[in-house]
Coordinates of N, CA and C in Angstrom, one line a residue:
M158 N 118.5 69.0 117.0 CA 119.4 68.2 117.3 C 120.0 68.8 118.8
T159 N 120.2 67.4 119.2 CA 120.6 67.6 121.1 C 122.1 67.6 120.8
K160 N 122.7 66.9 119.8 CA 124.1 67.2 120.3 C 124.7 68.1 119.3
A161 N 126.0 68.6 119.5 CA 126.7 69.4 118.8 C 127.4 68.7 117.4
T162 N 127.5 69.8 116.6 CA 128.1 69.0 115.0 C 129.5 69.5 114.8
A163 N 130.1 68.3 114.2 CA 131.5 68.8 114.1 C 131.2 68.5 112.1
V164 N 131.5 69.6 111.5 CA 132.0 69.6 110.1 C 133.3 68.8 109.6
I165 N 133.0 67.9 109.1 CA 134.2 67.0 108.5 C 134.7 67.6 106.9
W166 N 136.3 68.5 107.1 CA 136.2 69.3 105.7 C 137.3 67.9 105.2
V167 N 136.9 67.6 104.0 CA 137.4 66.6 103.4 C 138.2 67.1 102.1
K168 N 139.2 67.0 102.4 CA 140.4 67.5 101.2 C 141.0 66.5 100.7
R169 N 142.4 65.9 100.9 CA 143.0 64.8 100.2 C 142.9 63.5 101.2
D170 N 141.6 63.4 101.5 CA 141.6 62.2 102.7 C 139.9 61.7 102.3
A171 N 139.9 61.3 100.8 CA 138.4 60.8 100.6 C 138.2 59.4 100.7
R172 N 138.3 59.3 102.2 CA 138.1 57.8 102.4 C 137.2 57.5 103.6
L173 N 136.6 56.1 104.1 CA 135.9 56.0 105.4 C 137.0 55.3 106.3
T174 N 137.9 54.6 106.0 CA 138.8 53.5 106.6 C 140.1 54.5 107.3
D175 N 140.0 54.7 108.1 CA 141.5 55.0 108.7 C 141.6 56.4 108.7
N176 N 140.3 57.3 109.2 CA 140.1 58.8 108.6 C 140.2 59.0 110.4
P177 N 141.1 59.7 111.1 CA 141.0 60.3 112.3 C 140.0 61.3 112.8
C178 N 139.4 61.9 111.7 CA 138.3 62.9 112.0 C 137.1 62.6 112.0
L179 N 137.0 61.1 111.2 CA 135.3 61.0 111.7 C 135.4 60.0 112.8
V180 N 136.8 59.7 113.0 CA 137.0 58.9 114.5 C 136.9 59.7 115.7
E181 N 137.4 61.2 115.3 CA 137.3 62.1 116.6 C 136.2 62.4 116.8
A182 N 135.1 62.5 115.7 CA 133.9 63.2 116.0 C 133.1 62.3 116.6
D183 N 133.4 60.7 116.2 CA 132.4 59.9 116.9 C 133.1 59.8 118.6
R184 N 134.7 59.8 118.8 CA 134.7 59.9 120.1 C 134.0 61.0 121.1
L185 N 134.0 61.7 120.4 CA 133.5 63.1 121.0 C 132.1 63.1 121.0
Q186 N 131.0 61.9 120.7 CA 129.7 62.1 120.5 C 129.2 63.3 119.8
L187 N 129.5 63.5 118.4 CA 129.5 64.4 117.9 C 128.5 64.2 116.7
N188 N 127.7 64.8 116.1 CA 126.9 64.5 114.9 C 128.1 65.0 113.8
A189 N 128.2 64.3 112.7 CA 129.6 64.5 111.7 C 128.7 64.9 110.3
L190 N 129.1 66.0 109.8 CA 128.6 66.2 108.5 C 129.9 66.7 107.7
P191 N 130.4 65.6 106.9 CA 131.2 65.8 105.4 C 131.1 66.8 104.8
F192 N 132.0 67.6 104.5 CA 131.9 68.5 103.6 C 133.0 68.6 102.8
F193 N 133.0 68.8 100.9 CA 134.0 68.8 100.0 C 133.7 70.3 99.2
C194 N 134.5 70.8 99.0 CA 134.5 72.0 98.3 C 135.5 72.1 96.8
F195 N 134.9 72.3 95.9 CA 135.7 72.7 94.8 C 135.9 73.6 94.6
E196 N 137.5 74.2 94.4 CA 138.0 75.3 94.9 C 138.0 75.8 93.6
P197 N 137.6 77.1 92.6 CA 138.1 77.3 92.1 C 140.1 78.2 91.8
S198 N 140.0 78.9 92.6 CA 141.7 78.6 92.7 C 142.6 77.5 92.9
V199 N 142.1 76.5 93.5 CA 142.9 75.3 93.4 C 142.9 74.7 92.1
L200 N 141.5 74.7 91.2 CA 141.4 73.5 90.1 C 142.3 74.4 89.0
T201 N 142.1 75.9 89.0 CA 142.9 76.7 87.7 C 144.3 76.9 88.0
A202 N 144.7 76.4 89.3 CA 146.6 76.7 89.2 C 147.2 76.2 88.7
N203 N 148.2 76.9 88.3 CA 149.5 76.6 87.5 C 149.8 75.2 87.5
D204 N 149.5 74.6 88.7 CA 150.0 73.2 89.0 C 149.0 72.1 88.9
S205 N 147.4 72.4 88.5 CA 146.5 71.6 88.2 C 146.3 71.2 86.7
S206 N 145.5 70.2 86.4 CA 145.3 69.3 85.2 C 144.1 69.0 85.2
D207 N 143.4 68.6 84.1 CA 142.3 67.8 83.9 C 142.4 66.8 84.9
M208 N 143.7 66.1 84.7 CA 143.4 64.6 85.6 C 143.6 65.0 86.9
H209 N 144.0 66.1 87.2 CA 143.7 66.2 88.8 C 142.4 66.4 89.3
V210 N 141.4 67.3 88.3 CA 140.2 67.4 88.6 C 139.6 65.7 88.6
Q211 N 139.9 65.1 87.2 CA 139.0 64.3 87.2 C 139.3 63.2 88.9
A212 N 140.2 62.9 89.3 CA 141.0 62.5 90.6 C 139.8 62.6 91.3
Q213 N 139.8 64.0 91.6 CA 139.0 64.9 92.8 C 137.8 64.3 92.4
W214 N 137.2 64.4 91.2 CA 135.7 64.3 91.2 C 135.5 62.7 91.3
Q215 N 136.1 61.9 91.4 CA 136.0 60.3 91.2 C 136.2 60.0 92.9
A216 N 137.1 60.5 93.8 CA 137.3 60.2 94.9 C 136.1 60.6 95.6
I217 N 135.5 61.8 95.5 CA 134.4 61.9 96.4 C 133.1 61.3 96.0
N218 N 132.9 61.3 94.7 CA 132.0 60.4 94.6 C 131.7 59.0 95.1
G219 N 133.0 58.2 95.1 CA 133.1 57.4 95.7 C 133.1 57.2 97.0
L220 N 133.4 58.4 97.8 CA 133.1 58.5 99.0 C 131.7 58.7 99.5
R221 N 130.7 59.9 98.4 CA 129.4 60.1 98.7 C 129.0 58.4 98.6
Q222 N 128.9 57.8 98.0 CA 128.2 56.4 97.3 C 128.7 55.8 99.0
S223 N 129.9 55.6 99.3 CA 130.2 54.8 100.7 C 129.5 55.2 101.9
L224 N 129.2 56.7 102.0 CA 128.3 57.4 103.2 C 126.8 56.9 102.8
R225 N 126.7 57.3 101.3 CA 124.9 57.0 101.5 C 124.6 55.5 101.8
Q226 N 125.6 54.5 101.6 CA 125.5 53.1 102.2 C 125.5 52.9 103.5
I227 N 125.6 54.0 104.5 CA 125.5 53.5 105.9 C 124.9 54.5 106.3
G228 N 123.7 55.4 105.5 CA 123.0 56.0 106.0 C 123.5 57.4 105.8
S229 N 124.5 57.9 105.5 CA 124.8 59.3 105.8 C 125.0 60.1 104.4
D230 N 125.9 61.5 104.1 CA 125.8 62.1 103.0 C 126.7 62.9 103.3
I231 N 127.2 63.5 102.3 CA 128.6 64.5 102.1 C 127.9 66.1 101.5
V232 N 128.1 67.2 101.8 CA 128.1 68.4 101.1 C 128.8 68.8 100.3
I233 N 128.2 69.1 99.2 CA 129.1 69.1 98.4 C 129.1 70.5 97.9
A234 N 130.2 71.5 97.5 CA 129.8 72.9 97.2 C 131.3 73.1 96.1
Y235 N 130.8 74.4 95.6 CA 131.7 74.9 94.1 C 131.9 76.4 94.7
G236 N 133.3 76.8 95.0 CA 133.8 78.0 95.2 C 134.8 78.2 96.5
E237 N 135.1 79.1 97.2 CA 136.0 79.0 97.9 C 135.7 78.8 99.1
V238 N 136.7 78.1 99.8 CA 136.2 77.4 101.4 C 135.8 78.4 102.2
V239 N 136.2 79.5 102.5 CA 135.4 80.4 103.7 C 134.3 81.0 103.1
E240 N 133.9 81.5 102.1 CA 132.8 81.6 101.5 C 132.0 80.4 101.6
K241 N 131.9 79.1 101.3 CA 130.8 78.0 101.5 C 130.7 77.7 103.0
L242 N 131.5 77.8 103.6 CA 131.6 77.4 105.2 C 130.6 78.1 105.6
T243 N 130.7 79.7 105.6 CA 130.1 80.5 106.1 C 128.6 80.5 105.8
K244 N 128.4 80.3 104.7 CA 126.8 79.8 104.3 C 126.6 78.3 105.0
L245 N 127.4 77.7 105.1 CA 127.2 76.5 105.7 C 126.6 76.6 107.2
Y246 N 127.4 77.4 108.0 CA 127.3 77.7 109.1 C 125.9 78.6 109.5
E247 N 125.8 79.3 108.5 CA 124.2 80.1 108.8 C 123.1 78.9 108.5
R248 N 123.2 77.8 108.1 CA 122.3 76.6 108.1 C 122.5 76.0 109.5
V249 N 123.8 75.6 109.8 CA 124.1 74.5 110.6 C 125.1 75.0 111.5
P250 N 124.8 75.8 112.5 CA 125.8 76.5 113.6 C 126.5 75.6 114.0
F251 N 127.8 74.8 113.5 CA 128.4 73.7 113.8 C 129.5 74.1 114.9
T252 N 129.9 73.5 115.5 CA 131.0 74.2 116.9 C 132.4 73.9 116.7
Y253 N 132.5 72.6 115.7 CA 133.6 71.8 115.3 C 134.2 71.6 114.0
L254 N 135.4 71.9 113.7 CA 135.7 71.8 112.0 C 137.2 70.9 112.3
F255 N 136.5 69.7 111.6 CA 137.9 68.8 111.9 C 138.3 68.5 110.0
A256 N 139.7 68.3 110.0 CA 140.4 68.5 108.8 C 141.8 67.7 108.7
H257 N 142.1 66.8 107.7 CA 143.4 66.6 107.8 C 144.8 67.7 107.5
E258 N 145.8 67.5 108.0 CA 146.8 68.8 107.9 C 147.3 68.4 106.2
E259 N 146.9 69.2 105.3 CA 147.1 68.9 103.9 C 148.6 69.7 103.8
I260 N 149.5 68.7 103.2 CA 150.7 69.6 102.6 C 150.7 69.7 101.1
G261 N 150.3 71.1 100.7 CA 149.6 71.4 99.4 C 150.8 72.3 98.7
N262 N 150.0 73.4 98.3 CA 151.5 74.6 97.7 C 151.0 75.7 98.6
D263 N 151.2 76.6 98.2 CA 151.0 78.0 98.8 C 149.6 78.7 98.8
I264 N 148.9 78.2 97.5 CA 147.1 78.3 97.4 C 146.5 77.7 98.7
T265 N 146.8 76.4 99.0 CA 146.1 75.6 99.7 C 146.5 76.0 101.0
F266 N 148.1 76.3 101.4 CA 148.4 76.6 102.8 C 148.0 78.0 103.1
R267 N 147.8 78.9 102.2 CA 147.1 80.5 102.8 C 145.5 79.9 103.1
R268 N 145.1 79.1 102.0 CA 143.1 78.7 102.5 C 143.2 78.2 103.8
D269 N 144.4 77.4 104.3 CA 144.0 76.5 105.4 C 144.3 77.6 106.8
R270 N 145.1 78.7 106.8 CA 145.6 80.1 107.2 C 143.9 80.8 107.4
A271 N 143.7 80.6 106.4 CA 142.0 82.0 106.4 C 141.1 81.0 107.1
V272 N 141.1 79.8 106.9 CA 139.9 78.8 107.3 C 139.9 78.8 109.1
A273 N 141.6 78.6 109.3 CA 141.8 79.0 110.9 C 141.2 80.1 111.5
K274 N 141.4 81.3 110.7 CA 141.2 82.6 111.2 C 139.9 82.8 111.3
W275 N 139.1 82.2 110.3 CA 137.6 82.1 110.6 C 137.1 81.7 111.3
C276 N 137.6 80.3 111.9 CA 137.2 79.4 112.9 C 136.9 80.3 114.1
L277 N 138.4 80.8 114.2 CA 138.8 81.6 116.0 C 138.1 82.7 115.6
D278 N 137.4 83.4 115.0 CA 136.5 84.6 115.2 C 134.9 83.9 115.4
R279 N 134.9 82.7 115.1 CA 133.7 82.4 115.6 C 133.3 81.5 116.6
G280 N 134.3 81.3 117.1 CA 134.9 80.3 118.4 C 134.8 79.2 118.0
I281 N 135.0 78.6 116.7 CA 134.9 77.2 116.4 C 136.0 76.6 116.5
T282 N 136.1 75.4 117.1 CA 137.0 74.2 117.6 C 137.7 73.9 116.1
Y283 N 138.9 74.5 115.7 CA 139.1 73.7 114.3 C 140.9 72.8 114.7
R284 N 140.5 71.9 114.4 CA 141.7 70.7 114.4 C 142.1 70.3 113.3
E285 N 143.7 70.0 112.8 CA 143.8 69.4 111.8 C 144.8 68.0 111.9
F286 N 144.4 67.0 111.4 CA 145.3 65.7 111.8 C 146.2 65.7 110.8
P287 N 147.5 65.3 111.2 CA 148.4 64.9 110.4 C 148.0 63.3 109.7
Q288 N 148.7 63.6 108.1 CA 148.2 62.2 107.1 C 149.3 61.5 106.8
S289 N 150.6 62.2 107.4 CA 152.0 61.5 106.8 C 153.1 62.0 107.7
S290 N 153.9 61.0 107.3 CA 155.2 61.6 108.5 C 155.7 63.4 107.9
V291 N 155.4 63.9 106.7 CA 155.6 65.1 106.5 C 155.0 66.1 107.6
K292 N 155.7 67.3 108.2 CA 154.9 68.1 109.0 C 155.2 69.3 108.3
R293 N 153.7 70.2 108.5 CA 154.3 71.5 107.8 C 154.7 72.9 109.0
G294 N 155.5 73.5 108.3 CA 156.1 74.1 109.4 C 157.7 73.6 109.8
G295 N 158.1 74.6 110.4 CA 159.6 74.4 111.1 C 159.9 72.5 112.1
V296 N 160.4 72.0 112.0 CA 160.7 71.0 112.0 C 162.0 71.1 112.9
N297 N 162.5 70.4 114.4 CA 163.6 70.4 115.2 C 164.3 69.0 114.8
R298 N 165.3 69.0 114.1 CA 166.0 68.2 113.6 C 166.3 66.7 115.2
D299 N 166.3 67.4 116.1 CA 166.8 66.5 117.0 C 165.5 65.5 117.8
K300 N 164.1 66.2 117.0 CA 162.9 65.3 117.4 C 162.6 64.8 116.2
L301 N 163.2 64.1 115.3 CA 162.9 63.8 114.0 C 162.2 62.3 114.1
Q302 N 163.2 61.2 114.9 CA 162.9 60.1 115.4 C 161.3 60.3 116.2
Q303 N 161.5 61.1 117.2 CA 160.1 61.0 118.0 C 158.8 61.3 116.8
L304 N 159.0 62.5 115.9 CA 157.9 62.6 114.7 C 157.8 61.2 114.6
W305 N 158.5 60.7 113.5 CA 158.2 59.7 113.2 C 157.4 58.5 113.5
R306 N 157.9 58.5 114.9 CA 157.2 57.3 115.8 C 155.9 58.0 116.2
S307 N 155.5 59.2 116.1 CA 154.2 59.4 116.6 C 153.0 59.8 115.5
R308 N 153.7 59.9 114.1 CA 153.3 59.6 113.0 C 153.0 58.8 112.6
I309 N 154.2 57.6 112.5 CA 154.2 56.7 111.3 C 154.2 55.3 112.4
A310 N 155.6 55.2 113.2 CA 155.4 54.0 113.6 C 154.7 53.3 115.0
D311 N 154.2 54.1 115.4 CA 153.4 53.6 116.5 C 152.0 54.1 116.4
I312 N 151.3 54.3 115.1 CA 150.4 54.7 114.7 C 149.6 53.1 114.3
Q313 N 148.4 52.7 114.7 CA 147.4 51.6 114.5 C 146.7 52.1 113.4
P314 N 145.8 51.5 112.7 CA 144.9 51.9 111.3 C 143.8 52.1 112.5
L315 N 142.9 52.8 111.8 CA 141.6 52.9 112.2 C 140.5 52.6 111.7
Q316 N 139.2 52.0 112.3 CA 138.3 51.2 111.8 C 137.1 52.5 111.5
I317 N 136.5 51.6 110.5 CA 135.2 53.0 110.0 C 134.9 53.0 111.6
P318 N 134.0 54.2 112.1 CA 133.8 54.6 113.0 C 132.2 54.7 112.8
R319 N 131.3 54.8 113.9 CA 130.0 55.1 113.8 C 129.9 56.4 113.4
I320 N 129.2 56.9 112.3 CA 128.8 58.1 112.2 C 127.6 58.7 112.3
S321 N 127.4 59.7 113.3 CA 126.0 60.1 113.4 C 125.7 61.1 112.7
Q322 N 124.6 61.1 112.2 CA 124.4 62.3 111.1 C 122.5 62.1 111.0
P323 N 122.3 62.8 111.6 CA 120.4 63.0 111.9 C 120.0 63.5 110.3
E324 N 118.4 63.4 110.1 CA 118.1 63.4 109.3 C 118.1 64.9 108.6
E325 N 117.9 65.9 109.4 CA 118.3 66.9 109.3 C 119.5 67.4 108.2
L326 N 120.4 66.8 109.0 CA 121.6 67.3 108.2 C 122.0 66.2 107.0
R327 N 121.3 65.5 106.9 CA 121.1 64.2 105.8 C 120.9 64.9 104.6
A328 N 119.3 65.4 105.2 CA 118.9 66.1 103.9 C 119.3 67.5 103.3
I329 N 120.2 68.0 104.1 CA 121.0 69.4 103.6 C 122.1 68.9 102.9
A330 N 123.0 67.4 103.1 CA 123.7 67.3 102.4 C 123.4 66.7 101.2
A331 N 121.9 65.8 101.3 CA 121.3 65.4 100.0 C 121.0 66.0 99.0
K332 N 120.9 67.3 99.1 CA 120.6 68.0 98.3 C 121.7 69.0 97.6
T333 N 122.8 68.6 97.9 CA 123.7 69.5 97.4 C 124.5 68.6 96.0
A334 N 124.8 69.0 94.7 CA 125.1 68.6 94.0 C 126.9 68.6 93.3
F335 N 127.2 67.9 92.6 CA 128.7 67.9 92.1 C 128.3 69.0 91.0
P336 N 129.4 70.1 90.9 CA 129.2 71.2 89.9 C 129.7 70.9 88.5
K337 N 129.0 71.1 87.8 CA 129.1 70.9 86.3 C 130.4 71.8 85.6
L338 N 131.5 71.0 85.3 CA 132.8 71.5 85.1 C 133.2 71.5 83.8
P339 N 132.5 72.2 82.6 CA 132.4 71.8 81.5 C 133.8 72.3 80.8
Q340 N 134.7 72.8 81.3 CA 136.3 73.4 81.2 C 137.2 72.3 81.2
F341 N 136.6 71.5 82.0 CA 137.6 70.3 82.4 C 137.4 69.0 81.2
T342 N 138.0 68.1 81.0 CA 137.6 67.3 80.0 C 138.2 65.9 80.9
T343 N 137.5 64.7 80.6 CA 137.8 63.4 81.2 C 138.0 62.6 80.3
K344 N 139.3 61.3 80.8 CA 139.6 60.0 79.7 C 139.4 59.3 80.3
H345 N 138.6 58.1 80.0 CA 138.2 56.9 80.8 C 139.9 56.0 80.9
L346 N 140.8 56.2 80.2 CA 142.0 55.7 80.2 C 142.7 55.7 81.8
W347 N 142.1 57.1 82.3 CA 143.0 57.5 83.1 C 142.6 56.7 84.7
Q348 N 143.8 56.0 85.5 CA 143.7 55.6 86.7 C 142.1 55.9 87.5
P349 N 141.4 55.2 87.5 CA 140.3 55.5 88.6 C 140.7 55.6 90.0
V350 N 140.1 56.5 90.8 CA 140.3 57.2 92.3 C 139.3 56.8 92.8
S351 N 139.2 56.1 93.5 CA 138.3 55.7 94.9 C 138.9 55.0 96.4
E352 N 138.3 54.9 97.2 CA 138.2 53.9 98.3 C 138.3 52.8 97.6
A353 N 137.6 52.5 96.8 CA 137.6 51.0 96.5 C 138.3 50.7 95.5
D354 N 138.4 51.5 94.7 CA 139.3 51.4 93.5 C 141.0 51.3 94.2
A355 N 140.9 51.5 95.1 CA 142.4 51.7 96.1 C 142.7 50.3 97.0
K356 N 141.4 49.9 97.1 CA 141.5 48.8 97.7 C 142.0 47.3 97.1
A357 N 141.3 47.5 95.3 CA 141.3 46.5 94.7 C 142.6 46.7 94.2
T358 N 143.1 47.9 93.9 CA 144.7 47.8 93.5 C 145.7 47.4 94.5
L359 N 145.6 47.4 95.4 CA 146.7 47.3 96.5 C 146.4 45.4 96.7
T360 N 145.0 45.0 96.6 CA 145.0 43.6 96.8 C 145.4 42.9 95.8
D361 N 145.2 43.6 94.2 CA 145.7 42.8 93.0 C 147.3 42.6 92.8
F362 N 148.2 43.8 93.8 CA 149.6 44.3 93.5 C 150.0 43.2 94.8
L363 N 149.0 42.9 95.9 CA 149.5 41.9 96.8 C 149.8 40.7 96.2
T364 N 148.5 40.1 95.5 CA 148.5 38.7 95.3 C 148.7 38.5 94.0
V365 N 149.0 39.4 93.2 CA 149.3 39.1 91.9 C 150.5 39.8 91.2
R366 N 150.5 41.0 91.0 CA 151.3 41.9 90.4 C 152.9 42.0 90.8
S367 N 152.9 42.0 92.2 CA 153.9 42.0 92.8 C 155.1 41.4 92.8
R368 N 154.8 39.8 92.1 CA 156.0 39.2 91.7 C 157.1 39.5 90.6
W369 N 155.9 40.2 89.7 CA 156.8 40.8 88.8 C 157.7 42.5 88.9
Y370 N 157.8 42.4 90.2 CA 158.2 44.1 90.8 C 159.4 44.4 90.7
R371 N 160.3 43.4 91.2 CA 161.7 43.5 90.9 C 162.5 43.2 89.7
G372 N 161.9 42.7 88.7 CA 162.3 43.1 87.7 C 161.9 43.6 86.4
G373 N 160.6 44.1 87.0 CA 159.9 44.9 86.1 C 159.6 46.5 86.4
I374 N 159.9 47.0 87.3 CA 159.7 48.2 88.1 C 160.9 49.4 86.9
S375 N 161.8 48.5 86.6 CA 163.1 49.5 86.0 C 162.8 49.9 84.5
S376 N 161.7 49.0 84.1 CA 161.3 49.6 82.5 C 160.3 50.3 82.2
P377 N 160.2 51.1 81.9 CA 158.8 52.1 81.0 C 157.9 51.3 80.6
N378 N 158.3 50.0 80.1 CA 157.5 48.9 79.3 C 156.9 47.9 80.3
T379 N 157.3 47.9 81.5 CA 156.3 46.9 81.9 C 156.0 47.3 83.8
A380 N 156.7 48.6 83.8 CA 156.6 49.3 85.4 C 155.3 49.7 85.4
F381 N 154.2 49.7 84.6 CA 152.8 50.2 84.6 C 152.4 49.2 85.0
T382 N 152.5 48.0 85.1 CA 151.8 46.8 85.4 C 152.7 46.3 86.8
A383 N 153.9 46.4 86.6 CA 154.9 45.6 87.8 C 154.7 46.7 88.8
G384 N 154.6 47.7 88.9 CA 154.4 48.7 89.8 C 153.1 48.8 91.1
S385 N 153.1 49.3 92.1 CA 151.7 49.0 93.1 C 150.5 50.0 92.2
R386 N 150.9 51.0 91.4 CA 150.0 51.6 91.4 C 149.1 52.5 92.0
L387 N 149.6 52.4 93.4 CA 149.0 53.2 94.4 C 149.2 54.8 94.5
S388 N 150.4 55.1 93.8 CA 150.6 56.5 94.0 C 149.3 57.7 94.0
V389 N 148.8 57.5 92.9 CA 147.2 58.4 92.8 C 146.6 58.5 94.2
H390 N 146.4 57.1 94.7 CA 145.7 57.0 95.8 C 146.0 57.5 97.1
L391 N 147.4 57.3 97.0 CA 148.2 58.1 98.2 C 148.0 59.4 98.3
A392 N 148.6 59.9 97.0 CA 147.9 61.5 96.8 C 146.9 62.1 97.2
W393 N 145.9 61.4 96.6 CA 144.1 62.0 97.1 C 143.7 61.4 98.5
G394 N 144.4 60.6 99.1 CA 143.6 60.3 100.4 C 142.9 59.1 100.5
T395 N 142.9 58.1 99.1 CA 141.9 57.1 99.4 C 142.4 55.5 100.0
I396 N 143.6 56.1 100.1 CA 144.3 55.1 101.0 C 145.4 55.8 101.9
T397 N 146.1 54.8 102.7 CA 146.8 55.5 103.6 C 148.4 55.0 103.6
A398 N 149.3 55.3 104.0 CA 150.3 54.7 103.9 C 150.6 53.7 105.5

């Protein structure tokens, strides 16, 4: 490979459209290798459930299908992130790691800090891109409007970029498989989560269900269909606000 490689660490941004990590890799003319890790510490946390695990699985499966349709793929791993990044780095000595700034719990915050240190120790450029108006860490109240404009008001949606992924990287990703998670159950009645489902849900709301929103959102009997049903997609990043 003649070009440097950027690993695109997918967390709660399982989409191709409006993805600044992919756009930045294209802008810098880097090879891009998407990477997702099912983390035992996150999957078994007190605030996680079977519903969360199913949503993650579906979102990443949908992303893999979308990537394969354009000639790319994603590395799927199971374990703690630093451990799996270390193993990936031994096979692909990447120089960039791009991810979105996840607003999660203490587990994911500590994990992000550990990854930042891991990158620093190896001279890897690590960049986190904001995905919402929520800023991690302290916020100067005098600059709230500036923050809003920089993260929401002045932001234009990004198109799907050209993803440079040579056969060597694609082969590595293609050999990775989803882990078997027998301790978790799935239910077909739960709302499906993927970028394609997000776009279909948004279109259905804007063209059909929104006419019932004003009168139906206040009742538990009708809110299920009168609401946008986009919360789960916003939560897992299969669509952006």
